[in-house]
Coordinates of C-alpha atoms in Angstrom, one line a residue:
Chain F
M1 CA -17.8 -30.2 -3.5
E2 CA -17.0 -26.9 -1.8
I3 CA -15.8 -24.0 -3.8
K4 CA -13.5 -21.5 -2.1
L5 CA -12.3 -18.2 -3.5
A6 CA -8.9 -16.8 -2.7
K7 CA -8.9 -13.9 -0.1
N8 CA -7.3 -11.6 -2.9
F9 CA -7.6 -12.1 -6.5
G10 CA -8.3 -10.7 -9.9
F11 CA -8.1 -7.1 -11.1
C12 CA -5.5 -4.8 -9.6
F13 CA -5.8 -1.2 -9.1
G14 CA -4.1 -0.4 -12.5
V15 CA -6.2 -2.8 -14.6
K16 CA -9.6 -1.4 -13.1
R17 CA -8.3 2.1 -14.0
A18 CA -7.4 1.1 -17.4
I19 CA -10.6 -0.4 -18.1
N20 CA -12.6 2.6 -16.7
I21 CA -10.5 4.9 -18.9
A22 CA -11.1 2.5 -22.0
E23 CA -14.8 2.3 -21.3
S24 CA -15.1 6.1 -21.2
I25 CA -13.3 6.6 -24.4
R26 CA -15.9 5.1 -26.8
G27 CA -14.4 4.5 -30.3
G28 CA -10.9 4.8 -29.2
V29 CA -8.1 2.6 -29.9
T30 CA -5.7 1.0 -27.4
Y31 CA -2.0 1.1 -28.4
G32 CA -1.1 -2.6 -27.9
P33 CA -3.6 -4.8 -26.0
L34 CA -4.7 -3.0 -22.9
I35 CA -4.4 -6.1 -20.6
H36 CA -3.4 -9.5 -20.9
N37 CA -6.8 -11.0 -21.6
Q38 CA -8.1 -11.5 -24.9
S39 CA -11.9 -12.0 -23.7
E40 CA -11.9 -8.5 -21.9
I41 CA -10.4 -6.9 -25.1
D42 CA -13.2 -8.6 -27.2
R43 CA -15.8 -7.2 -24.5
L44 CA -14.4 -3.6 -24.8
K45 CA -14.5 -3.9 -28.8
N46 CA -18.0 -5.3 -28.8
H47 CA -19.5 -3.3 -25.9
H48 CA -17.5 -0.1 -26.2
N49 CA -16.2 0.2 -29.6
V50 CA -12.6 0.2 -28.3
G51 CA -10.2 -1.4 -30.9
V52 CA -6.4 -2.3 -30.6
V53 CA -3.6 -0.9 -32.9
E54 CA -0.1 -2.7 -32.9
K55 CA 2.1 -0.1 -34.5
T56 CA 2.3 3.6 -34.6
S57 CA 1.7 3.6 -38.4
E58 CA -1.7 2.1 -38.0
V59 CA -2.8 5.2 -35.8
E60 CA -5.1 7.6 -37.7
N61 CA -5.3 11.4 -37.5
G62 CA -7.7 12.7 -34.9
Q63 CA -8.1 9.2 -33.1
N64 CA -8.3 8.6 -29.2
V65 CA -5.2 6.6 -28.5
I66 CA -5.1 4.8 -25.1
I67 CA -1.7 3.8 -23.8
R68 CA -2.2 0.4 -22.3
T69 CA -1.7 -0.6 -18.7
H70 CA 1.9 -2.1 -19.2
G71 CA 3.1 0.9 -20.7
I72 CA 5.0 1.5 -24.1
T73 CA 8.5 2.3 -25.2
K74 CA 9.7 5.9 -24.9
N75 CA 10.3 5.9 -28.7
D76 CA 6.7 4.8 -29.4
L77 CA 5.4 7.5 -27.0
L78 CA 7.5 10.3 -28.8
E79 CA 6.2 8.9 -32.2
L80 CA 2.6 9.1 -31.0
Q81 CA 3.1 12.6 -29.6
K82 CA 4.3 13.8 -33.0
K83 CA 1.0 12.6 -34.5
E84 CA -2.3 14.4 -34.5
V85 CA -3.9 12.1 -32.2
N86 CA -5.5 12.5 -28.7
L87 CA -3.3 10.6 -26.3
I88 CA -4.8 9.1 -23.1
D89 CA -2.3 7.5 -20.7
A90 CA -3.8 4.4 -19.0
T91 CA -0.3 3.2 -17.9
C92 CA -0.4 1.9 -14.5
P93 CA 1.0 4.3 -12.0
F94 CA 3.1 1.4 -10.6
V95 CA 4.6 1.1 -14.1
T96 CA 5.3 4.8 -14.7
K97 CA 7.3 4.6 -11.3
P98 CA 10.0 2.4 -12.5
Q99 CA 10.1 4.1 -16.0
K100 CA 10.7 7.5 -14.2
I101 CA 13.4 5.8 -11.9
V102 CA 15.3 4.4 -14.8
E103 CA 15.2 7.6 -16.7
N104 CA 16.4 9.5 -13.6
M105 CA 19.1 7.0 -12.4
S106 CA 20.4 6.7 -16.0
S107 CA 20.8 10.3 -16.5
E108 CA 22.6 10.4 -13.1
G109 CA 25.1 8.0 -14.5
Y110 CA 23.8 4.7 -12.7
Q111 CA 24.0 1.4 -14.7
I112 CA 20.3 0.0 -14.8
V113 CA 19.7 -3.5 -13.9
I114 CA 16.0 -4.6 -14.4
F115 CA 14.8 -7.8 -12.8
G116 CA 12.2 -9.0 -15.2
D117 CA 11.4 -10.6 -18.6
E118 CA 13.0 -8.6 -21.3
Y119 CA 10.2 -9.7 -23.8
H120 CA 7.2 -8.5 -21.6
P121 CA 5.7 -5.2 -22.7
E122 CA 6.2 -3.7 -19.3
V123 CA 10.0 -4.4 -19.3
K124 CA 10.3 -3.3 -22.8
G125 CA 8.8 0.1 -21.8
V126 CA 10.7 0.5 -18.6
K127 CA 14.0 -0.5 -20.4
S128 CA 13.6 2.1 -23.2
Y129 CA 13.9 4.9 -20.6
S130 CA 17.6 4.0 -19.9
E131 CA 20.1 6.2 -21.7
S132 CA 22.6 3.2 -22.0
E133 CA 21.7 -0.4 -22.6
P134 CA 20.3 -1.9 -19.3
M135 CA 21.0 -5.3 -17.9
V136 CA 17.7 -7.2 -17.9
V137 CA 18.0 -10.5 -15.8
L138 CA 15.8 -13.0 -14.5
S139 CA 18.1 -14.6 -12.0
V140 CA 21.6 -14.1 -10.6
E141 CA 22.9 -16.4 -13.3
D142 CA 22.0 -13.8 -15.9
I143 CA 24.2 -11.1 -14.4
D144 CA 27.4 -10.7 -16.4
L145 CA 29.8 -9.7 -13.7
S146 CA 32.3 -8.4 -16.2
K147 CA 29.8 -5.9 -17.4
L148 CA 28.9 -4.5 -13.8
R149 CA 29.8 -1.0 -13.3
N150 CA 30.4 0.5 -9.8
K151 CA 27.2 2.3 -9.2
V152 CA 24.0 0.3 -10.1
A153 CA 20.3 1.0 -9.8
L154 CA 18.0 -1.7 -9.6
V155 CA 14.3 -2.0 -10.4
S156 CA 11.8 -4.8 -10.9
Q157 CA 9.2 -5.8 -13.1
T158 CA 6.0 -5.1 -11.1
T159 CA 4.7 -8.8 -11.0
R160 CA 8.0 -10.6 -9.9
K161 CA 8.5 -12.3 -6.8
V162 CA 10.2 -10.4 -4.0
D163 CA 12.4 -13.5 -2.9
N164 CA 14.1 -13.4 -6.4
F165 CA 14.4 -9.6 -6.5
I166 CA 16.3 -9.9 -3.0
K167 CA 18.6 -12.6 -4.4
I168 CA 19.6 -10.1 -7.2
A169 CA 20.0 -7.2 -4.9
E170 CA 22.3 -9.4 -2.7
F171 CA 24.5 -10.3 -5.5
L172 CA 25.0 -6.7 -6.6
I173 CA 25.6 -5.6 -3.0
R174 CA 28.4 -8.0 -2.5
N175 CA 29.9 -7.1 -6.0
V176 CA 29.3 -3.3 -6.4
S177 CA 30.0 -0.3 -4.1
E178 CA 26.7 1.3 -4.4
V179 CA 23.4 -0.2 -5.2
R180 CA 20.3 1.8 -5.4
V181 CA 17.4 -0.7 -4.8
F182 CA 13.9 0.4 -5.8
N183 CA 11.4 -2.0 -4.8
T184 CA 8.8 -1.4 -7.5
I185 CA 7.1 -4.9 -7.1
C186 CA 3.3 -4.2 -6.9
N187 CA 1.5 -5.2 -3.6
A188 CA -1.5 -6.3 -5.5
T189 CA 0.7 -9.1 -6.9
F190 CA 1.9 -10.0 -3.5
D191 CA -1.6 -10.2 -2.0
N192 CA -2.9 -12.5 -4.8
Q193 CA 0.1 -14.5 -4.5
E194 CA -0.2 -14.9 -0.7
S195 CA -3.7 -15.7 -0.9
A196 CA -3.2 -18.4 -3.7
R197 CA -0.3 -19.8 -1.5
E198 CA -2.8 -20.2 1.5
L199 CA -5.8 -21.4 -0.4
S200 CA -3.7 -23.9 -2.4
Q201 CA -2.5 -25.4 1.0
E202 CA -6.1 -26.5 1.8
A203 CA -7.5 -27.1 -1.6
D204 CA -7.1 -30.5 -3.3
I205 CA -7.8 -28.8 -6.9
M206 CA -6.9 -25.3 -7.7
I207 CA -8.3 -23.5 -10.7
I208 CA -6.3 -20.3 -11.6
V209 CA -8.2 -18.0 -14.0
G210 CA -6.3 -15.8 -16.4
G211 CA -4.5 -15.2 -19.6
K212 CA -2.1 -17.9 -20.6
N213 CA 0.6 -15.2 -21.6
S214 CA 0.0 -13.2 -18.4
S215 CA 3.2 -13.4 -16.3
N216 CA 1.4 -12.9 -12.9
T217 CA -1.4 -15.7 -13.8
K218 CA 1.4 -18.1 -14.6
Q219 CA 3.1 -17.0 -11.1
L220 CA -0.1 -17.9 -9.4
L221 CA -0.1 -21.3 -11.1
K222 CA 3.6 -21.9 -10.2
I223 CA 2.7 -21.0 -6.6
S224 CA -0.5 -23.3 -6.4
L225 CA 1.6 -26.1 -7.9
E226 CA 3.8 -26.0 -5.0
N227 CA 1.1 -26.9 -2.7
C228 CA -1.5 -28.6 -4.9
K229 CA -0.4 -30.8 -7.7
E230 CA -3.8 -30.5 -9.4
S231 CA -3.7 -26.8 -10.3
Y232 CA -5.0 -25.7 -13.6
L233 CA -4.8 -22.5 -15.6
V234 CA -7.7 -21.7 -17.5
E235 CA -8.8 -18.8 -19.8
E236 CA -12.4 -19.5 -20.3
A237 CA -15.3 -21.6 -18.8
N238 CA -15.4 -24.0 -21.8
E239 CA -11.7 -25.2 -21.0
V240 CA -12.8 -26.7 -17.5
Q241 CA -13.1 -30.3 -17.5
N242 CA -15.6 -32.4 -15.7
G243 CA -13.1 -35.3 -14.9
W244 CA -10.6 -32.9 -12.9
F245 CA -13.0 -32.7 -10.0
T246 CA -13.9 -36.7 -9.5
G247 CA -13.4 -37.3 -5.9
K248 CA -12.3 -33.7 -5.0
K249 CA -13.6 -32.1 -1.8
L250 CA -12.5 -28.5 -1.9
C251 CA -11.9 -26.5 -5.0
G252 CA -10.0 -23.2 -4.7
I253 CA -10.4 -20.5 -7.2
T254 CA -8.1 -17.5 -7.9
A255 CA -7.4 -15.2 -10.7
G256 CA -4.7 -13.2 -12.3
A257 CA -4.6 -9.6 -11.9
S258 CA -6.0 -9.1 -15.6
T259 CA -8.9 -11.4 -15.3
P260 CA -12.3 -9.9 -15.3
E261 CA -14.9 -10.7 -12.6
W262 CA -17.4 -11.9 -15.4
I263 CA -15.1 -14.4 -16.7
I264 CA -14.4 -15.7 -13.1
Q265 CA -18.1 -15.8 -12.4
G266 CA -18.7 -17.8 -15.5
I267 CA -16.1 -20.4 -14.4
I268 CA -17.6 -20.7 -10.9
D269 CA -21.2 -21.2 -12.5
K270 CA -19.8 -24.2 -14.4
I271 CA -17.8 -25.8 -11.7
S272 CA -20.9 -25.5 -9.4
K273 CA -22.9 -27.6 -11.7
F274 CA -20.5 -30.6 -11.4
Chain Q
M1 CA 54.2 -29.3 16.1
E2 CA 53.9 -27.3 12.8
I3 CA 53.1 -23.6 13.0
K4 CA 51.3 -22.1 9.9
L5 CA 50.4 -18.5 9.4
A6 CA 47.1 -17.4 7.7
K7 CA 47.4 -16.3 4.3
N8 CA 46.3 -12.8 5.2
F9 CA 46.6 -11.4 8.6
G10 CA 47.4 -8.4 10.6
F11 CA 47.8 -4.7 9.6
C12 CA 45.4 -3.4 7.0
F13 CA 46.2 -0.5 4.7
G14 CA 44.6 2.2 7.0
V15 CA 46.4 1.1 10.0
K16 CA 49.9 1.0 8.3
R17 CA 49.1 4.3 6.9
A18 CA 48.1 5.8 10.3
I19 CA 51.2 4.3 12.0
N20 CA 53.5 5.8 9.4
I21 CA 51.8 9.1 9.7
A22 CA 52.2 8.9 13.6
E23 CA 56.0 7.9 13.4
S24 CA 56.6 10.7 11.0
I25 CA 55.1 13.4 13.5
R26 CA 57.5 13.1 16.5
G27 CA 56.2 14.7 19.6
G28 CA 52.6 14.8 18.3
V29 CA 49.5 13.3 20.1
T30 CA 46.9 11.2 18.8
Y31 CA 43.1 12.2 19.5
G32 CA 41.9 9.1 21.0
P33 CA 44.0 5.9 20.8
L34 CA 45.4 5.6 17.2
I35 CA 44.5 1.8 16.9
H36 CA 43.0 -0.8 19.1
N37 CA 46.4 -2.1 20.5
Q38 CA 47.9 -0.8 23.7
S39 CA 51.4 -2.2 23.0
E40 CA 51.6 -0.3 19.7
I41 CA 50.4 2.8 21.4
D42 CA 53.2 2.2 24.1
R43 CA 55.8 1.6 21.4
L44 CA 54.8 4.9 19.6
K45 CA 55.1 6.9 23.0
N46 CA 58.4 5.2 24.0
H47 CA 60.2 5.3 20.5
H48 CA 58.4 8.3 18.7
N49 CA 57.3 10.4 21.6
V50 CA 53.6 10.2 20.3
G51 CA 51.2 10.4 23.2
V52 CA 47.4 10.1 23.4
V53 CA 44.9 12.7 24.3
E54 CA 41.1 11.8 25.0
K55 CA 39.3 15.2 25.2
T56 CA 39.6 18.4 22.9
S57 CA 40.2 20.2 26.4
E58 CA 43.5 18.3 26.7
V59 CA 44.8 19.6 23.5
E60 CA 47.5 22.4 23.6
N61 CA 48.1 25.3 21.5
G62 CA 50.6 24.8 18.7
Q63 CA 50.4 21.0 19.2
N64 CA 50.5 18.3 16.3
V65 CA 47.2 16.4 16.6
I66 CA 46.6 13.3 14.7
I67 CA 43.1 12.0 14.1
R68 CA 43.2 8.4 14.6
T69 CA 42.4 5.5 12.2
H70 CA 38.8 5.0 13.2
G71 CA 38.0 8.7 12.9
I72 CA 36.4 11.1 15.2
T73 CA 32.9 12.8 15.4
K74 CA 32.2 15.9 13.4
N75 CA 31.7 17.8 16.5
D76 CA 35.3 16.9 17.9
L77 CA 36.6 17.7 14.6
L78 CA 34.9 21.2 14.5
E79 CA 36.2 21.8 18.1
L80 CA 39.8 21.0 17.1
Q81 CA 39.6 23.0 14.0
K82 CA 38.8 26.0 16.1
K83 CA 41.9 25.7 18.2
E84 CA 45.3 26.7 17.3
V85 CA 46.7 23.3 16.6
N86 CA 48.2 21.3 13.6
L87 CA 45.7 18.7 12.6
I88 CA 46.8 15.7 10.8
D89 CA 44.1 13.3 9.5
A90 CA 45.1 9.8 9.9
T91 CA 41.5 8.6 9.4
C92 CA 41.3 5.4 7.3
P93 CA 40.1 6.4 3.8
F94 CA 37.7 3.4 4.2
V95 CA 36.2 5.1 7.2
T96 CA 36.1 8.6 5.7
K97 CA 34.1 7.1 2.9
P98 CA 31.0 6.3 5.0
Q99 CA 31.3 9.4 6.9
K100 CA 30.8 11.4 3.6
I101 CA 28.3 9.0 2.3
V102 CA 26.2 9.6 5.7
E103 CA 26.7 13.5 5.3
N104 CA 25.5 13.5 1.7
M105 CA 22.6 11.2 2.0
S106 CA 21.5 12.7 5.2
S107 CA 21.5 16.2 3.5
E108 CA 19.5 14.7 0.6
G109 CA 16.8 13.6 2.9
Y110 CA 17.5 9.9 3.2
Q111 CA 17.1 8.1 6.8
I112 CA 20.4 6.8 7.7
V113 CA 20.9 3.2 9.0
I114 CA 24.2 2.1 10.0
F115 CA 25.1 -1.7 10.6
G116 CA 27.5 -1.6 13.4
D117 CA 28.2 -1.2 17.1
E118 CA 27.1 2.1 18.3
Y119 CA 29.8 2.3 21.0
H120 CA 32.7 1.8 18.4
P121 CA 34.5 4.8 18.0
E122 CA 34.3 4.3 14.1
V123 CA 30.5 4.3 14.3
K124 CA 30.3 7.1 16.7
G125 CA 32.2 9.0 14.1
V126 CA 30.1 8.0 11.0
K127 CA 26.9 8.4 13.0
S128 CA 27.8 12.0 13.7
Y129 CA 27.7 13.1 10.1
S130 CA 23.9 12.5 10.0
E131 CA 21.7 15.7 10.2
S132 CA 18.9 13.6 11.9
E133 CA 19.3 10.6 14.5
P134 CA 20.4 7.6 12.5
M135 CA 19.4 4.1 13.3
V136 CA 22.3 2.1 14.3
V137 CA 21.7 -1.8 14.3
L138 CA 23.6 -5.0 14.9
S139 CA 20.9 -7.1 13.5
V140 CA 17.4 -7.2 11.8
E141 CA 15.8 -7.4 15.2
D142 CA 17.2 -4.1 16.1
I143 CA 15.4 -2.3 13.3
D144 CA 12.4 -0.5 14.5
L145 CA 9.9 -0.9 11.7
S146 CA 7.6 1.9 13.0
K147 CA 10.5 4.4 12.7
L148 CA 11.5 3.4 9.2
R149 CA 11.1 6.4 6.4
N150 CA 10.4 5.7 2.9
K151 CA 13.8 6.4 1.6
V152 CA 16.9 4.8 3.4
A153 CA 20.5 4.9 2.9
L154 CA 22.4 1.9 4.5
V155 CA 26.1 1.8 5.4
S156 CA 28.3 -0.4 7.4
Q157 CA 31.0 -0.4 10.0
T158 CA 34.0 -1.4 8.0
T159 CA 34.9 -4.5 10.1
R160 CA 31.4 -6.2 9.8
K161 CA 30.5 -9.5 8.0
V162 CA 28.9 -9.1 4.7
D163 CA 26.3 -11.8 5.3
N164 CA 24.7 -9.8 8.1
F165 CA 24.9 -6.7 6.2
I166 CA 22.9 -8.5 3.4
K167 CA 20.1 -9.6 6.0
I168 CA 19.8 -6.0 7.2
A169 CA 19.6 -4.7 3.4
E170 CA 17.2 -7.5 2.6
F171 CA 14.7 -6.5 5.4
L172 CA 14.9 -2.8 4.3
I173 CA 14.3 -3.7 0.7
R174 CA 11.2 -5.6 1.8
N175 CA 9.9 -2.7 3.7
V176 CA 11.1 0.5 2.1
S177 CA 10.5 1.8 -1.3
E178 CA 14.1 3.1 -1.8
V179 CA 17.1 1.7 -0.2
R180 CA 20.5 2.9 -1.1
V181 CA 23.1 0.3 -0.2
F182 CA 26.7 1.4 0.2
N183 CA 28.8 -1.7 0.9
T184 CA 31.6 -0.1 3.1
I185 CA 32.8 -3.1 4.4
C186 CA 36.7 -3.4 4.0
N187 CA 38.1 -5.9 1.8
A188 CA 41.1 -6.4 4.2
T189 CA 38.8 -7.6 6.9
F190 CA 37.2 -10.0 4.4
D191 CA 40.6 -11.3 3.5
N192 CA 41.8 -11.8 7.0
Q193 CA 38.5 -13.6 7.9
E194 CA 38.5 -15.9 4.9
S195 CA 42.1 -16.9 5.6
A196 CA 41.2 -17.4 9.2
R197 CA 38.3 -19.8 8.2
E198 CA 40.5 -21.7 5.7
L199 CA 43.3 -22.4 8.4
S200 CA 41.0 -23.2 11.2
Q201 CA 39.4 -26.0 9.1
E202 CA 43.0 -27.7 9.1
A203 CA 44.6 -26.4 12.4
D204 CA 43.8 -28.2 15.8
I205 CA 44.7 -25.2 17.7
M206 CA 44.3 -21.5 16.6
I207 CA 45.9 -18.5 18.0
I208 CA 44.3 -15.2 17.3
V209 CA 46.7 -12.2 18.2
G210 CA 45.1 -8.9 18.8
G211 CA 43.6 -6.4 21.1
K212 CA 40.7 -7.8 23.3
N213 CA 38.5 -4.7 22.5
S214 CA 39.2 -4.8 18.9
S215 CA 35.9 -5.8 17.0
N216 CA 37.8 -7.3 13.9
T217 CA 40.0 -9.4 16.3
K218 CA 36.9 -10.7 18.0
Q219 CA 35.3 -11.6 14.5
L220 CA 38.5 -13.6 13.8
L221 CA 38.1 -15.6 17.0
K222 CA 34.4 -16.2 16.3
I223 CA 35.1 -17.5 12.8
S224 CA 38.0 -19.9 14.1
L225 CA 35.8 -21.2 16.8
E226 CA 33.3 -22.2 14.2
N227 CA 35.9 -24.8 12.9
C228 CA 38.4 -25.2 15.6
K229 CA 37.1 -25.3 19.3
E230 CA 40.6 -24.6 20.8
S231 CA 41.0 -21.1 19.5
Y232 CA 42.5 -18.7 21.7
L233 CA 42.7 -14.8 21.5
V234 CA 46.0 -13.4 23.0
E235 CA 47.2 -9.8 23.2
E236 CA 50.7 -10.5 24.4
A237 CA 53.3 -13.4 24.3
N238 CA 53.2 -13.9 28.1
E239 CA 49.4 -15.0 27.8
V240 CA 50.3 -18.0 25.7
Q241 CA 50.1 -21.2 27.9
N242 CA 52.4 -24.3 27.4
G243 CA 49.4 -26.6 28.1
W244 CA 47.2 -25.5 25.4
F245 CA 49.5 -27.2 22.8
T246 CA 49.6 -30.6 24.4
G247 CA 49.2 -33.3 21.7
K248 CA 48.7 -30.7 19.0
K249 CA 49.9 -31.2 15.4
L250 CA 49.2 -28.0 13.5
C251 CA 48.9 -24.5 15.3
G252 CA 47.3 -21.9 13.1
I253 CA 48.3 -18.3 13.8
T254 CA 46.3 -15.2 12.6
A255 CA 46.1 -11.6 13.8
G256 CA 43.8 -8.6 13.9
A257 CA 44.1 -5.7 11.7
S258 CA 45.4 -3.6 14.4
T259 CA 47.9 -6.1 15.4
P260 CA 51.8 -5.0 14.9
E261 CA 54.1 -7.5 13.3
W262 CA 56.5 -7.4 16.1
I263 CA 54.0 -8.8 18.6
I264 CA 53.0 -11.6 16.2
Q265 CA 56.5 -12.5 15.9
G266 CA 57.1 -12.6 19.6
I267 CA 54.2 -15.1 19.9
I268 CA 55.5 -17.2 17.1
D269 CA 58.9 -17.3 18.9
K270 CA 57.3 -18.4 22.1
I271 CA 55.2 -21.0 20.6
S272 CA 58.1 -22.5 18.7
K273 CA 60.0 -23.2 21.9
F274 CA 57.1 -25.5 23.3

């Protein structure tokens, strides 16, 4: 069986940057998990003594506190700034961008519409920068027409699909006199998705390596499944099952934006042995 | 044969307003034809002594000069303002709106994209309010990707179809980081178009009354032709041919936004006699 890697996969710029920052701050803590990958978080703990805190109350005076890749809420940031800690911002610049846009647009009186998952940490953070309650939607059906004002600013969670973003923009343009559309979808996500689409068209089994609660990894699985019914999302090498590969000729491999190279390599090594 | 009028047709708010203004300024001149309908322009001349001038040099001192419904260029306006004339602005407020948007957005550094026909007086006027040369496009194919800047403001000629406007917005959202979309398409045009669509589905002949160089009348013809092959654009009653109606059961009638009621009535009277 042949194994083929997607043209683009794995770590994006923002995640590479956040890990480099965390590795350089030995003995620090990240505020919330740095990225959506437990194995990488364990590695940072074991090899670089970087822990995780989940609440501002868990932070100790004098501690190095790293703000994770997906960002945090404005309120949490203000609370941390009040404490005597050394704050290091590892928020991806592609996430800082929609945070700032929402803050500016909201202060200019625009109603904020965010295309994304309201329970995702990135969206919680972006949302918190709006003065008035923003509308967070995953589809056109989620938009409450009766609550739409006349001037709307639209941003997206960085990991969303542009086609769905366009559908929401279209609905707003038809119903609102001014729509400011900020395409805050990250190119790295596009590139990984496009490569997954290409590879899944030729592969007869697809292995998507990544965190099971990572939205961009789940997107890769969804795209793969459109072309290749035998697509599996795995977090670690021990989840890979021998039986999946019976009679398969080409195994495609891709990985979510938060998946470290060493995990992908471990999975390739295991599959190679089948 | 039954005759049925479209639910909405004919004069829009802006045209009714411009004609009322012109009728009240006896002895004035309009700068450019007030609306796209020669018969109405003749009526204004014969019944209200309102003429037409085509150049600023034709304007005489002390004259009442009416700015037509579609607006004029900023340069022409400045030239007229320098002269000793009494300027009366009959520009439709729905046209003044994109003019102001283009002026503001351009001064804020946005590249202006106008969806419309660059040779239409309305677009010439709107376009002239941009500090830098705007991109005027009729379709996505007209957009020169290499000339797109990072911040774009999009407006539309008031009489265009929203579906095509959305296609241009979509292309820009995919390729530009910020797009300010101003839906400046006029509702009156929508309403007339929607009514023409409905009526053309049941009629077996459609008569569209309006100026042959009026873009919104041509749109009505196009929409009618989608459902009813026997759709005719006529400007005056004498163009209507007896033979068209042979064997027809339902004749639908609609009219462009610049078509006066008395012309429509004359055509209904003629058809009724067949």
